[in-house]
Each structure stands twice: as C-alpha cells, then as structure tokens.
C-alpha cells in the first residue's frame, strides 16, 4: 500500500503521518524539525517553554521554577524552539500543539502565528474560539482534536456561525493515547469507544460540513495499524509515543529509559489535576501519591486553568507542571511519565529517518 500525501489547509504533507505534540518538552525543536524534514508533520509542544534552553527566556523564577503562567509559557522560549526547528526542516510545514486548558491559550496561539507556525492542533478541551485568535493569519491551518462526532459537530457549528470557518482537518483521538484522555475512566475501558468504532460516525459528521481530512490517533504503532485505520476511512494518523523512541526526541535519556523498561502492566490510567484521566507509567511518583506521600505541592507556574491554582493538584496529590518537568529531565523518582497504551512495545532507540522507513514500508529500507 502506497501512502498518499495529505493536504491540511494550504499545506501538503508528503506522508500522512503527524507526530503528536508531547509536553513538557518531549517534542520541541529536534523532534518536530526532523519529523517535518522526513516528510511528516512535526508538531512542537507549547507546554512549558519557559524551561527551554535552561530557562534563558524567562524573567522571574521561584524555587528554580518559572513563576506564573507568563513565565511557564515563554513567548521568547517558543520563538527559539520554532527558530531552531526551522534550522532543521527549513520551510517545510511545521505544526504546534496548544492546550485549550492552558491559562495562556490566546497568547500562545497568537505568538505561534506570529512566529511562522503553519498548523495549530488544539485539544484538552473544545477549541471553540480558536479562530478568534488567528483571524489575522488566514494561512495558518486549524486542526481541533476531538473524541466524538458530537464534539466535532459543536466545533463546526460554532466556527461556521461565529467565524465563517471550518477545520482544515480534525484529529480523532481514541482512548489508547498517552497523556490526557477525552473520555471518562469507564469509557477508556469500554470497547464501544475504541478508535475503530469512532471513525465512521466522525467521517459522516465531516460530510455534513464539507470535506476535510480525518487524522486517527491513539494506539497507532506500526505500518499495519496505519493501514488498518486508513482502510476504515482515516486520511492520516497522529502518533506520539512511537516517536519517543528516537534519538531526536527532546526528552532526556532517563525519560526514554523509563519507557524502554516499562511492561504492559506498568501502563495505567491515573488521575490528573487537569480533570481528565491520563495515561502514564506507574513509577515511584504514583506509588507515593497513592500513599499520600507525594512531593510538596505549591502552585508556582499556574499552568492550566482547570487546576484552579493548585486546588486540583492538592486533590489528586501532585503538581502536573513540576512532575512533567521532572520527567522531561529524567528524574525517575518524582517524574510523571506519560505514554500511550502501547508504550511497552518500545524496545530500542532509532533515528526518525529509520522510524519513517518502518512506518511507511513495514520494514527497514
């Protein structure tokens, strides 16, 4: 099976493979730049850019952490990530993932547009007002993440009525993805909500509004998975966890080691201060949280609105900003290590180029 290119807005992606945006810092310039270079769509995570390049782009810190949302998300940090990714991929299409839940949502979207990003992918809530922040950047493609046809209908209806705009593509994320889920805990375990069962109704909803690509995500691991979901109607795939197993992934070696050593039973759904179930590896942090003995919680970065300045963090037992930074840094004792359900299948670290050969051809070439 030959894979055709995929058109997202005005941008043609050579191969229908979108790299999922993974934060904090797992997909920054090196990973995203190299994915775009190889013909996919590299996607920068906008989370925690204040930490980029040893925090040289922030103005205030407290206890060695970015102080306030305006420092946890750094405009100059984001610009540096994008500029360094461009040094790798040139003018090839480059994307960014922006969380609706972020306290700086509007600012991040506008900054990304000004810094020359081509595609904005947005989830962790319904991005019903995303076009409002991009009206001066008509060439920027907008791609919401949804978990159901109902969610897509809400977005299309509001975008068309308020902004005379429709999505340039949609990411349909099933319940096997890493990190935060768009489902309840029970739905994540219910076969009815498997990705394969969601594609058809979302495809039918797209037809109600026109024609734009459906990108399937969550549990996509190899060439056979790509073929399977595309046979069901997907136009492309988004893959996150598989790209952690590359030399170019921006995560520390310690982060990669956690996944390389994870077994299937180590990967589970956990509670998150963001208010959604999240999938990650059971490590020492989760054991400490279960014993109500997790690291001290003090909301310094004020990263996401649903956490309510640390209120939800104290309810679930950990600060997500601090623990994701620890994971990015490879601190295995206190890090929160997100992964998709298939993360245990990661057995080696390879180059992005070699991974593309595996995904496209089912073997190394």
Tab-separated table of C-alpha atoms in Angstrom:
chain	number	residue	atom	x	y	z
A	1	UNK	CA	0.000	0.000	0.000
A	2	UNK	CA	1.422	3.363	-1.034
A	3	UNK	CA	0.635	6.259	1.265
A	4	UNK	CA	-0.573	9.425	-0.437
A	5	UNK	CA	0.223	12.921	0.762
A	6	UNK	CA	-2.311	14.717	2.942
A	7	UNK	CA	-3.487	18.314	2.489
A	8	UNK	CA	-4.066	20.329	5.663
A	9	UNK	CA	-5.267	23.784	4.693
A	10	UNK	CA	-2.825	25.069	2.089
A	11	UNK	CA	-0.058	22.730	3.270
A	12	UNK	CA	0.732	19.415	1.634
A	13	UNK	CA	2.325	16.859	3.942
A	14	UNK	CA	4.283	14.301	1.930
A	15	UNK	CA	3.334	11.369	4.142
A	16	UNK	CA	0.059	11.152	6.128
A	17	UNK	CA	1.906	10.894	9.450
A	18	UNK	CA	1.520	13.630	12.061
A	19	UNK	CA	3.752	13.466	15.112
A	20	UNK	CA	1.750	14.096	18.257
A	21	UNK	CA	2.656	17.129	20.351
A	22	UNK	CA	4.089	15.855	23.627
A	23	UNK	CA	4.785	18.119	26.559
A	24	UNK	CA	6.506	19.132	28.664
A	25	UNK	CA	9.437	19.322	26.263
A	26	UNK	CA	9.204	15.851	24.752
A	27	UNK	CA	8.538	17.262	21.276
A	28	UNK	CA	10.346	20.528	20.803
A	29	UNK	CA	12.712	21.598	18.022
A	30	UNK	CA	14.807	18.479	17.460
A	31	UNK	CA	11.930	16.016	17.167
A	32	UNK	CA	9.449	18.238	15.345
A	33	UNK	CA	12.084	19.591	12.967
A	34	UNK	CA	13.292	16.129	11.993
A	35	UNK	CA	9.784	14.708	11.533
A	36	UNK	CA	8.941	17.532	9.124
A	37	UNK	CA	12.297	17.009	7.394
A	38	UNK	CA	11.405	13.359	6.739
A	39	UNK	CA	8.070	14.252	5.157
A	40	UNK	CA	5.638	14.033	8.069
A	41	UNK	CA	4.230	16.932	10.070
A	42	UNK	CA	6.421	17.712	13.045
A	43	UNK	CA	4.470	19.191	15.948
A	44	UNK	CA	6.017	21.328	18.683
A	45	UNK	CA	4.517	21.183	22.163
A	46	UNK	CA	3.777	24.660	23.506
A	47	UNK	CA	3.801	23.454	27.126
A	48	UNK	CA	6.433	24.837	29.475
A	49	UNK	CA	8.551	26.778	27.002
A	50	UNK	CA	9.912	28.785	29.928
A	51	UNK	CA	12.064	25.738	30.639
A	52	UNK	CA	13.577	25.740	27.134
A	53	UNK	CA	17.353	26.185	26.893
A	54	UNK	CA	17.976	26.334	30.642
A	55	UNK	CA	15.291	28.956	31.253
A	56	UNK	CA	17.189	31.711	29.461
A	57	UNK	CA	13.931	33.216	28.168
A	58	UNK	CA	12.050	33.905	31.407
A	59	UNK	CA	12.120	36.948	33.666
A	60	UNK	CA	11.046	35.533	37.043
A	61	UNK	CA	11.669	32.280	38.896
A	62	UNK	CA	10.770	30.958	42.320
A	63	UNK	CA	12.469	27.895	43.775
A	64	UNK	CA	14.117	27.290	40.372
A	65	UNK	CA	10.734	27.172	38.616
A	66	UNK	CA	9.107	29.641	36.199
A	67	UNK	CA	6.932	31.983	38.250
A	68	UNK	CA	3.405	32.453	36.910
A	69	UNK	CA	1.840	31.386	33.653
A	70	UNK	CA	3.559	34.208	31.749
A	71	UNK	CA	6.908	32.576	32.555
A	72	UNK	CA	5.898	28.911	32.443
A	73	UNK	CA	4.816	29.695	28.897
A	74	UNK	CA	7.524	31.934	27.427
A	75	UNK	CA	6.985	33.818	24.168
A	76	UNK	CA	10.737	34.051	23.604
A	77	UNK	CA	11.174	30.407	24.512
A	78	UNK	CA	8.565	29.395	21.951
A	79	UNK	CA	10.205	31.574	19.320
A	80	UNK	CA	13.555	29.907	19.991
A	81	UNK	CA	12.001	26.433	19.676
A	82	UNK	CA	10.374	27.339	16.348
A	83	UNK	CA	13.526	29.029	15.019
A	84	UNK	CA	15.678	26.024	15.910
A	85	UNK	CA	13.165	23.628	14.350
A	86	UNK	CA	13.269	25.724	11.169
A	87	UNK	CA	17.052	25.306	11.072
A	88	UNK	CA	16.343	21.584	10.650
A	89	UNK	CA	13.286	21.486	8.376
A	90	UNK	CA	13.534	24.811	6.553
A	91	UNK	CA	10.227	25.945	5.061
A	92	UNK	CA	8.555	22.539	5.235
A	93	UNK	CA	5.194	22.511	7.080
A	94	UNK	CA	5.579	22.716	10.850
A	95	UNK	CA	2.865	22.421	13.490
A	96	UNK	CA	2.262	23.236	17.136
A	97	UNK	CA	0.014	21.687	19.761
A	98	UNK	CA	-1.738	24.176	22.059
A	99	UNK	CA	-3.838	23.079	25.048
A	100	UNK	CA	-7.232	24.742	25.416
A	101	UNK	CA	-6.743	24.265	29.155
A	102	UNK	CA	-3.671	26.493	29.190
A	103	UNK	CA	-4.004	29.761	31.077
A	104	UNK	CA	-2.225	31.466	28.178
A	105	UNK	CA	-4.212	29.873	25.363
A	106	UNK	CA	-4.910	33.030	23.353
A	107	UNK	CA	-1.380	34.352	23.774
A	108	UNK	CA	0.231	31.056	22.745
A	109	UNK	CA	-1.915	30.799	19.601
A	110	UNK	CA	-1.179	34.392	18.551
A	111	UNK	CA	2.537	34.042	19.265
A	112	UNK	CA	2.745	30.808	17.286
A	113	UNK	CA	1.108	32.516	14.310
A	114	UNK	CA	3.452	35.483	14.524
A	115	UNK	CA	6.470	33.182	14.713
A	116	UNK	CA	5.511	31.464	11.451
A	117	UNK	CA	3.902	28.193	12.527
A	118	UNK	CA	1.830	26.597	9.743
A	119	UNK	CA	-0.597	24.281	11.557
A	120	UNK	CA	-2.191	24.627	15.001
A	121	UNK	CA	-3.517	21.431	16.603
A	122	UNK	CA	-5.609	22.049	19.701
A	123	UNK	CA	-7.320	19.863	22.285
A	124	UNK	CA	-7.543	19.323	26.079
A	125	UNK	CA	-10.996	20.856	25.857
A	126	UNK	CA	-13.034	22.002	22.862
A	127	UNK	CA	-11.241	24.795	20.935
A	128	UNK	CA	-14.500	26.583	20.105
A	129	UNK	CA	-12.860	30.023	19.974
A	130	UNK	CA	-9.567	29.109	18.273
A	131	UNK	CA	-10.326	31.043	15.033
A	132	UNK	CA	-10.814	34.221	17.074
A	133	UNK	CA	-7.079	34.357	17.773
A	134	UNK	CA	-5.955	33.584	14.222
A	135	UNK	CA	-8.099	35.987	12.177
A	136	UNK	CA	-5.051	37.955	11.051
A	137	UNK	CA	-3.289	34.781	9.918
A	138	UNK	CA	-5.554	33.223	7.294
A	139	UNK	CA	-2.853	30.842	6.022
A	140	UNK	CA	-2.485	29.093	9.382
A	141	UNK	CA	-4.319	25.756	9.295
A	142	UNK	CA	-6.543	24.945	12.300
A	143	UNK	CA	-6.975	21.360	13.486
A	144	UNK	CA	-9.121	20.561	16.539
A	145	UNK	CA	-8.726	17.326	18.492
A	146	UNK	CA	-12.000	15.529	19.226
A	147	UNK	CA	-13.100	12.229	20.724
A	148	UNK	CA	-16.559	12.018	19.128
A	149	UNK	CA	-18.755	13.126	16.249
A	150	UNK	CA	-20.761	15.202	18.739
A	151	UNK	CA	-17.675	17.214	19.690
A	152	UNK	CA	-16.841	17.834	16.035
A	153	UNK	CA	-20.394	18.985	15.370
A	154	UNK	CA	-20.190	21.545	18.180
A	155	UNK	CA	-16.899	22.912	16.837
A	156	UNK	CA	-18.040	23.084	13.200
A	157	UNK	CA	-21.304	24.759	14.155
A	158	UNK	CA	-19.637	27.424	16.287
A	159	UNK	CA	-16.736	28.041	13.911
A	160	UNK	CA	-19.030	28.396	10.911
A	161	UNK	CA	-21.523	30.683	12.661
A	162	UNK	CA	-19.068	32.906	14.511
A	163	UNK	CA	-16.048	32.959	12.216
A	164	UNK	CA	-17.237	31.644	8.843
A	165	UNK	CA	-14.559	28.983	9.189
A	166	UNK	CA	-14.328	25.186	9.286
A	167	UNK	CA	-11.473	22.957	10.456
A	168	UNK	CA	-8.694	22.287	7.952
A	169	UNK	CA	-8.509	18.765	9.380
A	170	UNK	CA	-9.603	17.009	12.545
A	171	UNK	CA	-7.653	14.709	14.855
A	172	UNK	CA	-9.858	11.938	16.206
A	173	UNK	CA	-8.149	10.651	19.325
A	174	UNK	CA	-9.202	7.297	20.727
A	175	UNK	CA	-8.763	6.185	24.362
A	176	UNK	CA	-5.391	4.438	23.920
A	177	UNK	CA	-3.393	7.644	23.576
A	178	UNK	CA	-0.815	8.904	26.030
A	179	UNK	CA	-1.479	11.695	28.478
A	180	UNK	CA	-4.920	13.212	28.910
A	181	UNK	CA	-7.987	11.489	27.513
A	182	UNK	CA	-11.190	12.942	26.120
A	183	UNK	CA	-13.158	10.184	27.820
A	184	UNK	CA	-14.219	9.184	31.305
A	185	UNK	CA	-12.254	6.453	33.052
A	186	UNK	CA	-15.049	3.985	32.314
A	187	UNK	CA	-15.206	4.935	28.634
A	188	UNK	CA	-11.472	4.421	28.266
A	189	UNK	CA	-12.016	0.769	29.183
A	190	UNK	CA	-15.250	0.284	27.224
A	191	UNK	CA	-14.773	-1.464	23.822
A	192	UNK	CA	-17.588	0.676	22.410
A	193	UNK	CA	-15.246	3.690	22.485
A	194	UNK	CA	-12.383	2.035	20.616
A	195	UNK	CA	-10.874	4.251	17.916
A	196	UNK	CA	-12.027	1.850	15.202
A	197	UNK	CA	-15.659	2.393	16.255
A	198	UNK	CA	-15.357	6.190	16.260
A	199	UNK	CA	-14.018	6.724	12.744
A	200	UNK	CA	-17.234	6.102	10.800
A	201	UNK	CA	-19.516	8.486	12.755
A	202	UNK	CA	-16.879	11.242	12.689
A	203	UNK	CA	-16.397	10.696	8.962
A	204	UNK	CA	-20.157	11.060	8.489
A	205	UNK	CA	-20.155	14.284	10.521
A	206	UNK	CA	-17.392	15.699	8.332
A	207	UNK	CA	-19.601	15.126	5.269
A	208	UNK	CA	-22.280	17.315	6.853
A	209	UNK	CA	-19.890	20.258	6.672
A	210	UNK	CA	-17.833	19.628	3.567
A	211	UNK	CA	-14.641	17.665	3.163
A	212	UNK	CA	-11.509	17.834	5.292
A	213	UNK	CA	-9.059	15.127	6.430
A	214	UNK	CA	-9.681	12.839	9.386
A	215	UNK	CA	-6.494	12.019	11.270
A	216	UNK	CA	-6.769	8.981	13.547
A	217	UNK	CA	-4.812	8.914	16.808
A	218	UNK	CA	-4.434	6.814	19.926
A	219	UNK	CA	-2.774	3.403	19.851
A	220	UNK	CA	-1.293	3.718	16.336
A	221	UNK	CA	2.033	1.919	16.480
A	222	UNK	CA	3.185	0.452	13.178
A	223	UNK	CA	2.610	0.095	9.441
A	224	UNK	CA	-0.236	-2.377	9.910
A	225	UNK	CA	-2.037	-0.030	12.330
A	226	UNK	CA	-1.785	2.811	9.821
A	227	UNK	CA	-3.202	0.644	7.038
A	228	UNK	CA	-5.989	-0.611	9.302
A	229	UNK	CA	-7.353	2.804	10.320
A	230	UNK	CA	-6.947	4.212	6.819
A	231	UNK	CA	-8.955	1.280	5.448
A	232	UNK	CA	-11.707	2.348	7.872
A	233	UNK	CA	-11.754	5.857	6.429
A	234	UNK	CA	-8.957	7.828	8.100
A	235	UNK	CA	-6.886	10.040	5.799
A	236	UNK	CA	-3.842	10.005	8.031
A	237	UNK	CA	-2.586	9.193	11.518
A	238	UNK	CA	-1.147	11.006	14.506
A	239	UNK	CA	1.492	9.144	16.526
A	240	UNK	CA	3.108	10.320	19.733
A	241	UNK	CA	4.638	7.596	21.870
A	242	UNK	CA	6.378	5.839	18.979
A	243	UNK	CA	8.448	8.982	18.359
A	244	UNK	CA	9.757	8.982	21.930
A	245	UNK	CA	11.895	6.046	20.832
A	246	UNK	CA	14.053	8.204	18.566
A	247	UNK	CA	17.445	9.798	19.073
A	248	UNK	CA	15.974	13.127	18.046
A	249	UNK	CA	13.218	13.108	20.681
A	250	UNK	CA	13.853	16.066	23.002
A	251	UNK	CA	13.237	14.044	26.163
A	252	UNK	CA	16.191	13.076	28.363
A	253	UNK	CA	17.771	9.650	28.176
A	254	UNK	CA	16.268	8.989	31.591
A	255	UNK	CA	12.757	9.523	30.206
A	256	UNK	CA	13.434	7.151	27.338
A	257	UNK	CA	14.842	4.563	29.761
A	258	UNK	CA	11.578	4.576	31.738
A	259	UNK	CA	9.645	3.642	28.595
A	260	UNK	CA	12.210	1.101	27.434
A	261	UNK	CA	11.881	-0.665	30.786
A	262	UNK	CA	8.088	-0.382	31.093
A	263	UNK	CA	5.967	-3.515	30.937
A	264	UNK	CA	2.385	-3.642	29.724
A	265	UNK	CA	1.048	-3.848	33.273
A	266	UNK	CA	3.027	-0.730	34.255
A	267	UNK	CA	0.974	1.497	31.961
A	268	UNK	CA	-2.274	2.666	33.509
A	269	UNK	CA	-4.823	5.443	33.781
A	270	UNK	CA	-4.195	7.921	36.560
A	271	UNK	CA	-5.979	10.968	37.970
A	272	UNK	CA	-4.763	14.362	36.813
A	273	UNK	CA	-5.174	17.931	38.114
A	274	UNK	CA	-6.404	18.829	34.629
A	275	UNK	CA	-9.624	16.932	35.347
A	276	UNK	CA	-9.289	14.190	32.735
A	277	UNK	CA	-7.977	10.639	33.137
A	278	UNK	CA	-4.360	10.458	31.960
A	279	UNK	CA	-2.278	7.516	30.793
A	280	UNK	CA	1.259	7.069	32.004
A	281	UNK	CA	3.786	4.689	33.511
A	282	UNK	CA	3.423	3.652	37.139
A	283	UNK	CA	6.606	4.881	38.731
A	284	UNK	CA	7.720	5.885	42.200
A	285	UNK	CA	5.684	9.103	41.956
A	286	UNK	CA	2.397	7.247	41.515
A	287	UNK	CA	3.266	4.951	44.417
A	288	UNK	CA	3.986	7.980	46.613
A	289	UNK	CA	0.738	9.672	45.561
A	290	UNK	CA	-1.220	6.505	46.392
A	291	UNK	CA	0.305	6.662	49.883
A	292	UNK	CA	-0.496	10.397	50.120
A	293	UNK	CA	3.237	10.998	50.419
A	294	UNK	CA	3.935	12.789	47.140
A	295	UNK	CA	6.278	15.769	46.695
A	296	UNK	CA	5.254	19.101	48.210
A	297	UNK	CA	2.645	20.950	46.139
A	298	UNK	CA	2.949	24.695	45.645
A	299	UNK	CA	1.397	26.256	42.565
A	300	UNK	CA	4.268	28.350	41.245
A	301	UNK	CA	3.703	28.126	37.494
A	302	UNK	CA	-0.130	28.389	37.357
A	303	UNK	CA	-0.060	26.385	34.120
A	304	UNK	CA	-3.630	25.216	33.411
A	305	UNK	CA	-6.980	26.758	34.296
A	306	UNK	CA	-8.777	23.544	35.422
A	307	UNK	CA	-6.249	23.088	38.239
A	308	UNK	CA	-7.511	26.310	39.885
A	309	UNK	CA	-4.118	27.485	41.101
A	310	UNK	CA	-3.191	24.183	42.698
A	311	UNK	CA	-6.559	23.263	44.197
A	312	UNK	CA	-6.954	20.196	41.971
A	313	UNK	CA	-3.271	19.354	42.324
A	314	UNK	CA	-3.777	19.001	46.053
A	315	UNK	CA	-6.857	16.848	45.442
A	316	UNK	CA	-5.013	14.329	43.227
A	317	UNK	CA	-1.685	14.563	45.042
A	318	UNK	CA	0.795	16.146	42.638
A	319	UNK	CA	1.556	19.285	40.611
A	320	UNK	CA	1.445	18.383	36.935
A	321	UNK	CA	3.831	21.144	35.782
A	322	UNK	CA	6.532	20.198	38.283
A	323	UNK	CA	6.196	16.474	37.753
A	324	UNK	CA	6.229	16.712	33.941
A	325	UNK	CA	9.391	18.800	34.137
A	326	UNK	CA	10.967	16.151	36.353
A	327	UNK	CA	10.068	13.501	33.775
A	328	UNK	CA	11.479	15.583	30.909
A	329	UNK	CA	14.670	15.917	32.954
A	330	UNK	CA	14.834	12.178	33.629
A	331	UNK	CA	14.184	12.359	37.371
A	332	UNK	CA	12.715	8.906	37.804
A	333	UNK	CA	11.804	9.264	41.484
A	334	UNK	CA	9.455	12.232	41.053
A	335	UNK	CA	8.693	12.421	37.328
A	336	UNK	CA	5.286	11.879	35.682
A	337	UNK	CA	5.942	9.813	32.567
A	338	UNK	CA	3.104	9.925	30.047
A	339	UNK	CA	2.832	7.231	27.379
A	340	UNK	CA	0.270	5.663	25.085
A	341	UNK	CA	-1.121	2.218	25.829
A	342	UNK	CA	1.460	0.621	23.517
A	343	UNK	CA	4.465	2.256	25.152
A	344	UNK	CA	5.651	-1.093	26.471
A	345	UNK	CA	6.370	-2.105	22.860
A	346	UNK	CA	9.260	0.350	22.747
A	347	UNK	CA	12.432	-1.758	22.771
A	348	UNK	CA	15.066	0.363	21.034
A	349	UNK	CA	16.046	3.910	20.177
A	350	UNK	CA	16.333	4.583	16.444
A	351	UNK	CA	16.552	7.621	14.180
A	352	UNK	CA	13.475	9.454	12.907
A	353	UNK	CA	14.574	8.526	9.378
A	354	UNK	CA	14.637	4.815	10.224
A	355	UNK	CA	11.297	5.042	12.006
A	356	UNK	CA	9.715	6.548	8.895
A	357	UNK	CA	11.080	3.645	6.854
A	358	UNK	CA	9.436	1.215	9.272
A	359	UNK	CA	6.111	3.077	9.301
A	360	UNK	CA	5.919	3.503	5.524
A	361	UNK	CA	7.205	0.131	4.393
A	362	UNK	CA	6.765	-2.205	7.361
A	363	UNK	CA	10.492	-2.831	7.437
A	364	UNK	CA	13.841	-1.058	7.344
A	365	UNK	CA	14.948	0.142	3.913
